[in-house]
XYZ file of C-alpha atoms in Angstrom:
517
model
C 55.426 -67.772 13.271
C 55.535 -64.800 10.865
C 52.533 -64.387 8.466
C 53.435 -64.537 4.889
C 53.765 -61.242 3.249
C 50.569 -61.425 1.216
C 48.566 -62.228 4.321
C 50.072 -59.244 5.999
C 49.264 -56.994 3.038
C 45.659 -58.179 3.120
C 45.442 -57.610 6.753
C 46.536 -54.044 6.190
C 44.010 -53.510 3.610
C 41.190 -54.593 5.745
C 41.221 -51.440 7.771
C 40.552 -48.920 4.895
C 38.078 -51.168 3.432
C 36.043 -51.046 6.706
C 36.624 -47.338 6.840
C 35.134 -46.997 3.333
C 32.214 -49.249 4.063
C 31.533 -47.282 7.115
C 31.521 -44.101 5.170
C 28.953 -45.693 2.802
C 26.772 -46.698 5.603
C 26.998 -43.213 6.954
C 25.990 -41.746 3.574
C 23.189 -44.046 3.256
C 21.790 -43.381 6.702
C 22.423 -39.607 6.213
C 20.548 -39.240 3.015
C 17.614 -41.260 3.978
C 16.424 -39.469 7.206
C 15.435 -36.097 8.386
C 16.758 -34.403 11.601
C 14.502 -35.231 14.585
C 11.578 -33.088 15.466
C 11.341 -31.273 18.770
C 10.528 -33.024 21.826
C 6.920 -33.460 22.693
C 6.554 -32.035 26.204
C 7.539 -29.076 28.297
C 5.496 -25.902 29.233
C 8.105 -23.374 27.916
C 6.793 -21.746 24.745
C 9.751 -21.076 22.367
C 10.308 -17.589 21.231
C 10.594 -16.415 17.598
C 14.084 -18.036 16.001
C 15.830 -15.232 14.041
C 18.040 -15.954 11.167
C 21.327 -17.184 12.623
C 23.294 -15.447 9.798
C 21.522 -12.042 10.258
C 23.618 -9.059 10.822
C 23.156 -6.818 13.891
C 22.007 -3.154 13.011
C 20.693 -0.400 14.975
C 18.184 1.745 13.108
C 17.717 5.255 13.795
C 14.958 7.632 14.969
C 15.776 10.087 12.409
C 16.324 9.612 8.781
C 19.300 11.769 8.257
C 21.744 9.300 9.668
C 19.948 6.142 9.029
C 22.095 3.028 8.538
C 22.433 1.370 5.124
C 20.939 -2.152 4.533
C 21.679 -4.314 1.347
C 20.096 -7.619 0.223
C 20.173 -9.892 3.153
C 19.101 -10.257 6.707
C 19.351 -7.974 9.808
C 18.158 -7.949 13.426
C 17.228 -5.054 15.553
C 15.028 -4.285 18.413
C 11.992 -1.777 18.432
C 10.320 -0.036 21.494
C 6.798 1.014 22.076
C 5.907 3.826 19.889
C 9.373 3.727 18.162
C 9.906 4.449 14.578
C 13.040 2.954 13.129
C 14.684 4.317 9.792
C 16.943 2.454 7.430
C 18.535 3.645 4.237
C 18.582 1.512 1.000
C 20.097 2.431 -2.397
C 18.050 1.269 -5.213
C 18.682 0.719 -9.111
C 16.054 1.392 -11.891
C 15.824 -2.099 -12.772
C 15.396 -4.473 -9.750
C 12.208 -4.763 -7.549
C 12.872 -4.418 -3.896
C 10.952 -6.284 -1.143
C 11.888 -5.415 2.301
C 10.283 -7.191 5.132
C 9.886 -6.852 9.007
C 9.043 -9.415 11.619
C 8.192 -8.173 15.062
C 8.514 -10.870 17.706
C 7.303 -9.997 21.161
C 8.047 -12.457 23.786
C 5.425 -15.386 24.050
C 2.926 -14.313 26.795
C 3.530 -10.739 26.412
C 0.432 -8.408 26.799
C -0.749 -6.778 23.473
C -4.106 -5.051 22.656
C -4.714 -7.283 19.724
C -6.451 -5.826 16.722
C -5.329 -2.301 16.211
C -1.756 -2.905 17.466
C 1.073 -3.830 15.246
C 3.631 -2.292 12.712
C 3.595 0.152 10.209
C 6.007 -0.734 7.263
C 6.748 1.887 4.607
C 9.353 2.522 1.772
C 9.763 6.211 0.763
C 12.053 8.407 -1.363
C 14.304 10.911 0.479
C 11.904 13.747 -0.717
C 9.029 12.141 1.267
C 7.128 10.312 -1.695
C 5.752 7.045 -0.443
C 5.966 3.950 -2.480
C 2.717 2.061 -3.240
C 3.795 -1.217 -1.374
C 3.537 -0.410 2.214
C 1.975 -2.779 5.011
C 0.341 -2.720 8.389
C 0.365 -6.163 10.050
C -1.445 -6.466 13.165
C -2.212 -9.172 15.869
C -5.036 -11.425 15.121
C -6.408 -12.036 18.642
C -6.847 -9.688 21.770
C -4.238 -9.943 24.414
C -2.196 -12.581 22.762
C 1.346 -11.932 21.500
C 2.693 -13.641 18.543
C 5.069 -12.981 15.641
C 3.740 -10.646 12.898
C 5.347 -9.980 9.553
C 4.873 -8.161 6.167
C 6.753 -6.025 3.870
C 7.247 -2.847 1.762
C 7.945 -3.021 -1.913
C 9.228 -0.990 -4.799
C 7.990 -2.654 -7.874
C 9.626 -1.949 -11.276
C 6.779 -0.882 -13.619
C 4.352 0.064 -10.931
C 2.522 3.578 -11.311
C 4.172 5.353 -8.312
C 6.974 7.776 -7.775
C 9.592 5.202 -6.949
C 10.942 4.101 -10.307
C 14.094 5.977 -10.483
C 17.512 4.817 -9.093
C 18.634 6.606 -5.927
C 18.520 6.484 -1.989
C 15.285 5.433 -0.394
C 14.057 5.177 3.241
C 12.655 1.975 4.757
C 10.868 2.585 8.131
C 9.207 0.207 10.702
C 6.958 1.913 13.194
C 5.547 0.020 16.257
C 1.975 1.176 16.922
C 1.238 0.242 20.630
C -1.098 1.720 23.105
C 0.201 2.785 26.575
C -0.914 -0.217 28.323
C 0.754 -2.696 25.787
C 4.037 -4.449 26.411
C 6.464 -2.202 27.620
C 9.520 -4.365 26.506
C 11.668 -3.877 23.252
C 10.615 -6.461 20.549
C 13.117 -8.367 18.342
C 12.841 -7.038 14.812
C 14.244 -9.025 11.765
C 14.521 -7.222 8.689
C 15.139 -8.921 5.374
C 15.900 -7.292 1.956
C 15.299 -9.435 -1.210
C 16.253 -7.864 -4.596
C 14.306 -9.330 -7.535
C 16.091 -9.146 -10.941
C 14.446 -7.106 -13.692
C 13.261 -8.478 -17.008
C 15.226 -8.585 -20.277
C 13.912 -5.862 -22.106
C 13.056 -3.673 -19.167
C 9.669 -2.773 -17.677
C 8.089 -2.773 -20.974
C 8.601 -6.399 -21.414
C 6.103 -7.164 -18.459
C 2.914 -8.844 -19.414
C -0.208 -6.664 -19.063
C -2.012 -6.537 -15.843
C -5.238 -8.843 -15.453
C -8.502 -7.008 -14.547
C -8.458 -8.910 -11.370
C -6.266 -11.467 -9.472
C -6.238 -14.813 -11.590
C -8.572 -17.379 -9.896
C -9.661 -15.063 -7.199
C -13.378 -16.158 -7.688
C -12.663 -19.620 -7.433
C -13.892 -21.657 -4.477
C -11.203 -23.352 -2.223
C -10.928 -27.144 -3.165
C -11.255 -29.825 -0.735
C -8.167 -30.610 1.275
C -6.052 -33.493 0.770
C -7.032 -36.640 2.589
C -5.423 -39.716 0.903
C -1.860 -40.919 1.611
C -0.211 -42.135 4.597
C 0.692 -39.219 6.884
C 4.339 -38.021 7.391
C 6.075 -36.512 10.303
C 6.515 -32.650 9.915
C 9.083 -30.615 11.657
C 7.812 -27.081 12.073
C 10.357 -24.375 12.947
C 9.989 -21.272 15.293
C 10.723 -18.695 12.455
C 10.983 -18.127 8.823
C 14.569 -19.044 8.703
C 14.078 -22.551 10.301
C 10.684 -23.327 8.970
C 10.173 -26.915 8.099
C 9.564 -28.022 4.260
C 6.380 -29.719 3.255
C 5.395 -31.367 0.144
C 2.171 -32.557 -1.054
C 0.465 -34.732 1.401
C -0.635 -35.249 4.777
C 1.653 -34.261 7.599
C 1.551 -34.471 11.495
C 3.292 -32.411 14.160
C 2.687 -30.913 17.567
C 2.462 -27.620 19.054
C 2.421 -25.933 22.375
C -0.378 -23.583 23.498
C 0.864 -20.088 22.972
C 3.296 -21.322 20.196
C 3.718 -20.113 16.463
C 5.132 -22.867 14.250
C 6.560 -22.129 10.640
C 6.439 -24.290 7.642
C 7.298 -23.788 3.988
C 6.031 -25.209 0.657
C 7.789 -24.737 -2.729
C 5.228 -23.373 -5.247
C 6.223 -22.542 -8.749
C 5.101 -20.205 -11.558
C 1.500 -21.081 -12.451
C 0.752 -22.962 -9.271
C -1.066 -22.046 -6.043
C -1.031 -23.296 -2.444
C -4.028 -24.940 -0.872
C -3.398 -25.726 2.894
C -5.846 -26.950 5.590
C -4.505 -27.215 9.217
C -6.444 -29.122 11.766
C -6.076 -28.800 15.417
C -7.139 -32.125 17.346
C -9.534 -32.010 20.299
C -8.413 -32.308 23.897
C -8.358 -35.704 25.677
C -10.076 -34.315 28.654
C -12.025 -31.310 27.542
C -14.596 -31.390 30.455
C -18.334 -31.513 30.454
C -19.227 -28.122 29.158
C -15.940 -26.717 27.450
C -15.902 -23.206 26.483
C -15.444 -21.826 22.981
C -12.071 -19.900 22.530
C -12.498 -17.229 19.933
C -9.562 -16.914 17.596
C -8.005 -19.984 19.415
C -6.383 -21.236 16.461
C -5.306 -19.942 13.017
C -2.840 -19.910 10.218
C -1.192 -17.234 8.116
C 0.417 -17.551 4.773
C 3.261 -15.562 3.222
C 4.861 -15.310 -0.049
C 8.701 -15.874 -0.600
C 9.616 -12.304 0.220
C 7.546 -12.603 3.494
C 4.582 -10.515 2.285
C 1.377 -11.765 4.004
C -1.568 -13.056 1.721
C -4.890 -11.405 2.984
C -5.762 -11.548 6.544
C -4.830 -14.301 8.750
C -7.410 -17.218 9.037
C -8.253 -17.601 12.587
C -11.066 -19.702 13.858
C -12.736 -20.584 17.199
C -11.905 -23.531 19.138
C -13.825 -25.699 21.430
C -11.598 -28.415 23.069
C -14.069 -31.336 22.707
C -13.606 -31.222 18.853
C -10.990 -30.488 16.289
C -10.959 -27.112 14.413
C -9.742 -26.417 10.929
C -8.155 -23.202 9.324
C -7.113 -22.846 5.784
C -5.380 -20.770 3.140
C -5.989 -20.759 -0.594
C -3.137 -18.423 -2.245
C -3.490 -16.897 -5.670
C -1.716 -18.413 -8.487
C 1.863 -17.360 -9.097
C 1.403 -15.201 -11.881
C 3.981 -12.137 -12.586
C 1.436 -9.668 -14.034
C -0.906 -10.061 -11.017
C 1.410 -7.551 -9.155
C 0.012 -4.875 -11.305
C -3.745 -5.569 -10.671
C -5.985 -3.324 -8.708
C -7.713 -6.276 -7.065
C -5.623 -8.856 -4.982
C -2.413 -7.182 -5.978
C -0.059 -9.059 -3.791
C 3.134 -9.587 -5.707
C 2.958 -13.062 -6.524
C 6.465 -14.594 -7.108
C 7.727 -18.415 -7.247
C 9.595 -19.843 -4.337
C 8.982 -21.038 -0.632
C 5.506 -20.009 0.633
C 5.303 -20.027 4.329
C 2.692 -20.981 7.020
C 2.658 -19.828 10.267
C 0.348 -21.755 12.531
C -0.741 -20.159 15.948
C -2.584 -21.664 18.883
C -3.995 -19.627 21.741
C -2.346 -19.978 24.936
C -5.617 -20.287 26.645
C -5.592 -24.011 25.479
C -2.736 -24.766 28.145
C -5.531 -25.816 30.469
C -6.570 -28.568 28.022
C -3.212 -29.789 26.675
C -0.464 -30.412 29.557
C 2.442 -30.365 26.891
C 1.577 -30.222 23.289
C -1.454 -30.478 20.933
C -1.754 -32.666 17.790
C -1.663 -30.881 14.357
C -2.536 -32.237 10.821
C -1.345 -30.281 8.005
C -2.826 -31.075 4.477
C -0.893 -29.559 1.963
C -1.825 -29.398 -1.978
C 0.161 -27.587 -4.633
C -2.546 -27.049 -7.438
C -1.497 -26.297 -11.056
C 1.116 -27.482 -13.314
C 4.594 -25.605 -13.023
C 5.219 -23.206 -15.764
C 8.257 -21.352 -17.259
C 8.703 -18.077 -15.210
C 9.491 -14.658 -16.746
C 12.515 -13.911 -18.713
C 14.757 -12.375 -16.063
C 17.939 -10.524 -16.619
C 19.519 -12.104 -13.634
C 19.443 -15.291 -11.613
C 16.175 -15.046 -9.829
C 16.304 -18.398 -8.071
C 19.660 -17.321 -6.535
C 17.858 -14.250 -5.248
C 15.087 -16.342 -3.581
C 12.515 -16.257 -6.310
C 12.090 -19.650 -7.817
C 11.769 -23.410 -7.301
C 14.599 -25.910 -7.960
C 15.052 -29.777 -7.808
C 16.751 -29.109 -4.406
C 13.722 -27.444 -2.987
C 11.381 -30.171 -4.093
C 13.716 -32.764 -2.590
C 13.950 -30.763 0.691
C 9.863 -30.587 0.703
C 9.826 -34.576 0.262
C 12.188 -34.979 3.292
C 10.511 -32.306 5.305
C 13.935 -30.413 5.902
C 14.472 -26.918 7.106
C 17.215 -24.856 5.250
C 19.627 -25.490 7.967
C 18.974 -29.274 7.953
C 19.395 -29.358 4.219
C 22.700 -27.370 4.256
C 23.941 -29.675 6.893
C 22.976 -32.733 4.920
C 24.554 -31.465 1.931
C 28.021 -30.700 3.878
C 27.922 -34.349 5.290
C 27.241 -35.707 1.867
C 30.295 -33.901 0.428
C 32.459 -35.073 3.402
C 31.316 -38.725 2.918
C 31.862 -38.733 -0.808
C 35.465 -37.319 -0.455
C 36.192 -39.952 2.464
C 34.786 -42.529 0.041
C 37.023 -41.439 -2.913
C 40.204 -41.296 -0.635
C 39.325 -44.819 0.732
C 38.855 -46.516 -2.940
C 42.122 -44.754 -3.915
C 44.080 -46.231 -1.221
C 42.376 -49.689 -1.759
C 43.530 -49.681 -5.288
C 46.979 -48.901 -4.324
C 47.134 -51.441 -1.535
C 45.551 -54.059 -4.014
C 48.370 -53.513 -6.455
C 50.816 -53.842 -3.767
C 49.267 -57.178 -2.558
C 49.331 -58.401 -6.085
C 52.831 -57.602 -6.733
C 53.974 -59.203 -3.430
C 51.977 -62.378 -4.007
C 53.574 -62.755 -7.574
C 56.980 -62.268 -6.349
C 56.589 -64.537 -3.412
C 55.563 -67.183 -5.771
C 58.445 -66.749 -8.049
C 60.871 -66.897 -5.266
C 64.186 -65.288 -5.021
C 66.496 -64.880 -8.015
C 69.757 -63.261 -8.874
C 69.593 -59.618 -9.948
C 65.786 -59.099 -9.127
C 64.591 -55.720 -9.714
C 63.162 -53.183 -7.320
C 59.538 -52.849 -6.134
C 56.658 -51.049 -7.614
C 57.373 -47.604 -6.116
C 61.212 -47.544 -6.602
C 64.026 -50.066 -7.197
C 65.907 -51.435 -4.317
C 68.595 -54.086 -3.494
C 67.616 -57.398 -2.254
C 65.938 -60.677 -3.133
C 62.856 -59.445 -4.544
C 63.345 -55.439 -4.121
C 61.080 -53.327 -1.881
C 57.974 -52.015 -3.149
C 58.735 -48.687 -1.696
C 62.468 -48.893 -2.435
C 65.355 -49.936 -0.276
C 66.703 -53.541 0.511
C 65.239 -56.393 2.458
C 62.191 -58.732 2.464
C 59.789 -59.012 -0.345
C 57.698 -56.009 -0.817
C 60.012 -53.912 1.262
C 57.789 -54.506 4.173
C 59.464 -54.072 7.622
C 59.510 -56.625 10.373
C 59.656 -59.431 8.045
C 62.330 -61.470 10.081
C 65.188 -63.542 8.464
C 63.781 -65.567 5.767
C 65.296 -67.021 2.837
C 65.971 -64.396 0.295
C 66.506 -61.691 2.882
C 69.688 -60.062 3.942
C 70.541 -60.181 7.649
C 71.318 -56.847 9.414
C 74.444 -58.270 10.991
C 76.704 -61.403 11.091
C 75.346 -64.183 13.484
C 77.363 -64.400 16.696
C 79.875 -67.188 16.928
C 79.954 -68.041 13.125
C 82.686 -67.244 10.722
C 82.029 -64.664 8.144
C 82.258 -67.102 5.350
C 79.394 -69.170 6.817
C 76.863 -66.203 6.990
C 74.127 -66.416 4.323
C 74.795 -64.251 1.374
C 71.926 -62.314 -0.336
C 71.154 -62.518 -3.818
C 70.993 -59.901 -6.443
C 72.370 -56.392 -6.131
C 74.051 -55.417 -2.924
C 74.479 -59.227 -1.870
C 76.654 -59.792 1.189
C 76.480 -59.160 4.796
C 75.488 -55.955 6.192
C 78.261 -54.423 8.504
C 77.320 -53.658 12.055
C 78.412 -50.573 14.033
C 82.028 -50.688 14.649
C 82.770 -53.764 12.562
C 85.599 -54.106 10.048
C 84.854 -55.236 6.646
C-alpha cells in the first residue's frame, strides 16, 4: 500500500535532518578537543621539524650573487666551516629580524661550547649592523637545534638605518673533528612595521632593562594539570596558557612550546624532568643533562640557555624569566634583546645519556605563568600582529587548547566547512518543510476543479505539482493511480468513456504511444 504524500515527504526530509545533526555533532566534537599528542614510546629521536611552507633556497659562498630573501621562511643546508650569504632589501622605516636555526641530526658529534653559528647583517660596503648573534651548543658532544637572529633596528645607533641592499650571512663555526654532515638550516625573515611619526616617536631608552633586578617568582603549582603537545620545531610548537601542563620527551630530543606574551607582560616558566623508575643504587650525575631555552617571537634567544645537572634518582628543574615586553628596551645598553609582543618559545632539551634510565620517554611538567597586565602596544604605522608581533584573541584561544599553529589552522578550516554544511542543511530543511506543509494542506482539501499548480510552478492535475507538471499531489513521482490523479494510458479492456477523467485543467485520458485520439 502506498504511503500518503505527506508521509513520504517527511521521510525524505529525515535524511537532510540527519546530515545537519551529524554536522552539528562534528562541529561540537571538533571545537572541543585538541589533536592527539605523539605516542609514548619508541627509541627513535625525531629530528628538527622545519616549516612545511618554507621555500627552498641556496645561499652562496660569495656575496656578489647572493639570492634575495623577503619576509617569510626558507630552508637551506650548511656544511662544516661554510659561510652562506643572502641578500635582503630594507626600507628606512621597518625593523628587520632575520633568524637562522641549525639542526644537526640527533646523535651527531659536536664539540659543544665554542661550536655553533655566527649570524650577521651588514651593508654591502661591509658595515656590520649592531644586532648580530653567535648561538652555541650548551653541552659537550650533544647535538641539538640552535637558533638566534641578526637585526636592523630602526632608531638604533648604528650604520644600518638607510634604505638599500644588505647582506645576511650564516657561518658554521665547527672544528675539524665535528660532525661532517651538512646541517639543515631554517631562515626566517620578519619585518616589524615602523611607528607612526617615524623613529622620533619611539619612547626613550631605559637605563637598564625593566625588571632585570627582580627575583624570579615562584613557579605555578595550583590547578589541575593539562596535557601539552610539544612540537619538534618552532613551526609546530604546541601552545601553552597559564597553568600546569604535562608532556613526555625522549632522551636526546628537543621539544618546542609557545606562549602568548603581550605588551607589558613577561614569561615565567619552570620545566621539571621527573626521576627514573629504576635509577640504580648509585646513579651518576649527568652534567647539563636537562635544560630549557627561551626565544622571543622573532626567534631571538633570551640570554643563555638554562641547563642543569640531572640525577636519575630525583627530579630536576630548569626555568626562564624573560624581560617585560617593552618597546624601548631594545635601545637599552643592558639586556637589550628586542622585546616584542607575540608568541614566546621554549625549547626543552634532554640529554641522550638518559636513555639508559628511560626505555621510551621521560615525564615533563611545565609550569607556565604570564606575569603582568596586557597593555596597549606602540602606535605602529602598519599591522604588526599580521607581521607576527602581537597577541590576539585567537592566540589566547589556541594557548588554552594547547594547539600548534597547524592544528589551529586545521580546526578553523573544519569549522568553516561544518558551518557551511549546516547552513546548506538548514536551507534544505526549510524548503522541504514548506513542501510538506503545502502537500498536507492540499491532501486535506481533496481534489477540486481548476486546482492551481504547486509551489514551484503551476501544473495541470488535481492539486498541481509542487515542481510543475501534471499528476499526483505535490508533483511527486511514483504516486500510483489514486483518486484525483490522471492515469498515463487507458486501461485495457475498458471503453474510453469508462476511463476515469482527471479534474481541472488538462482533464482527460493521456494518449499512449501509437493511439488515436
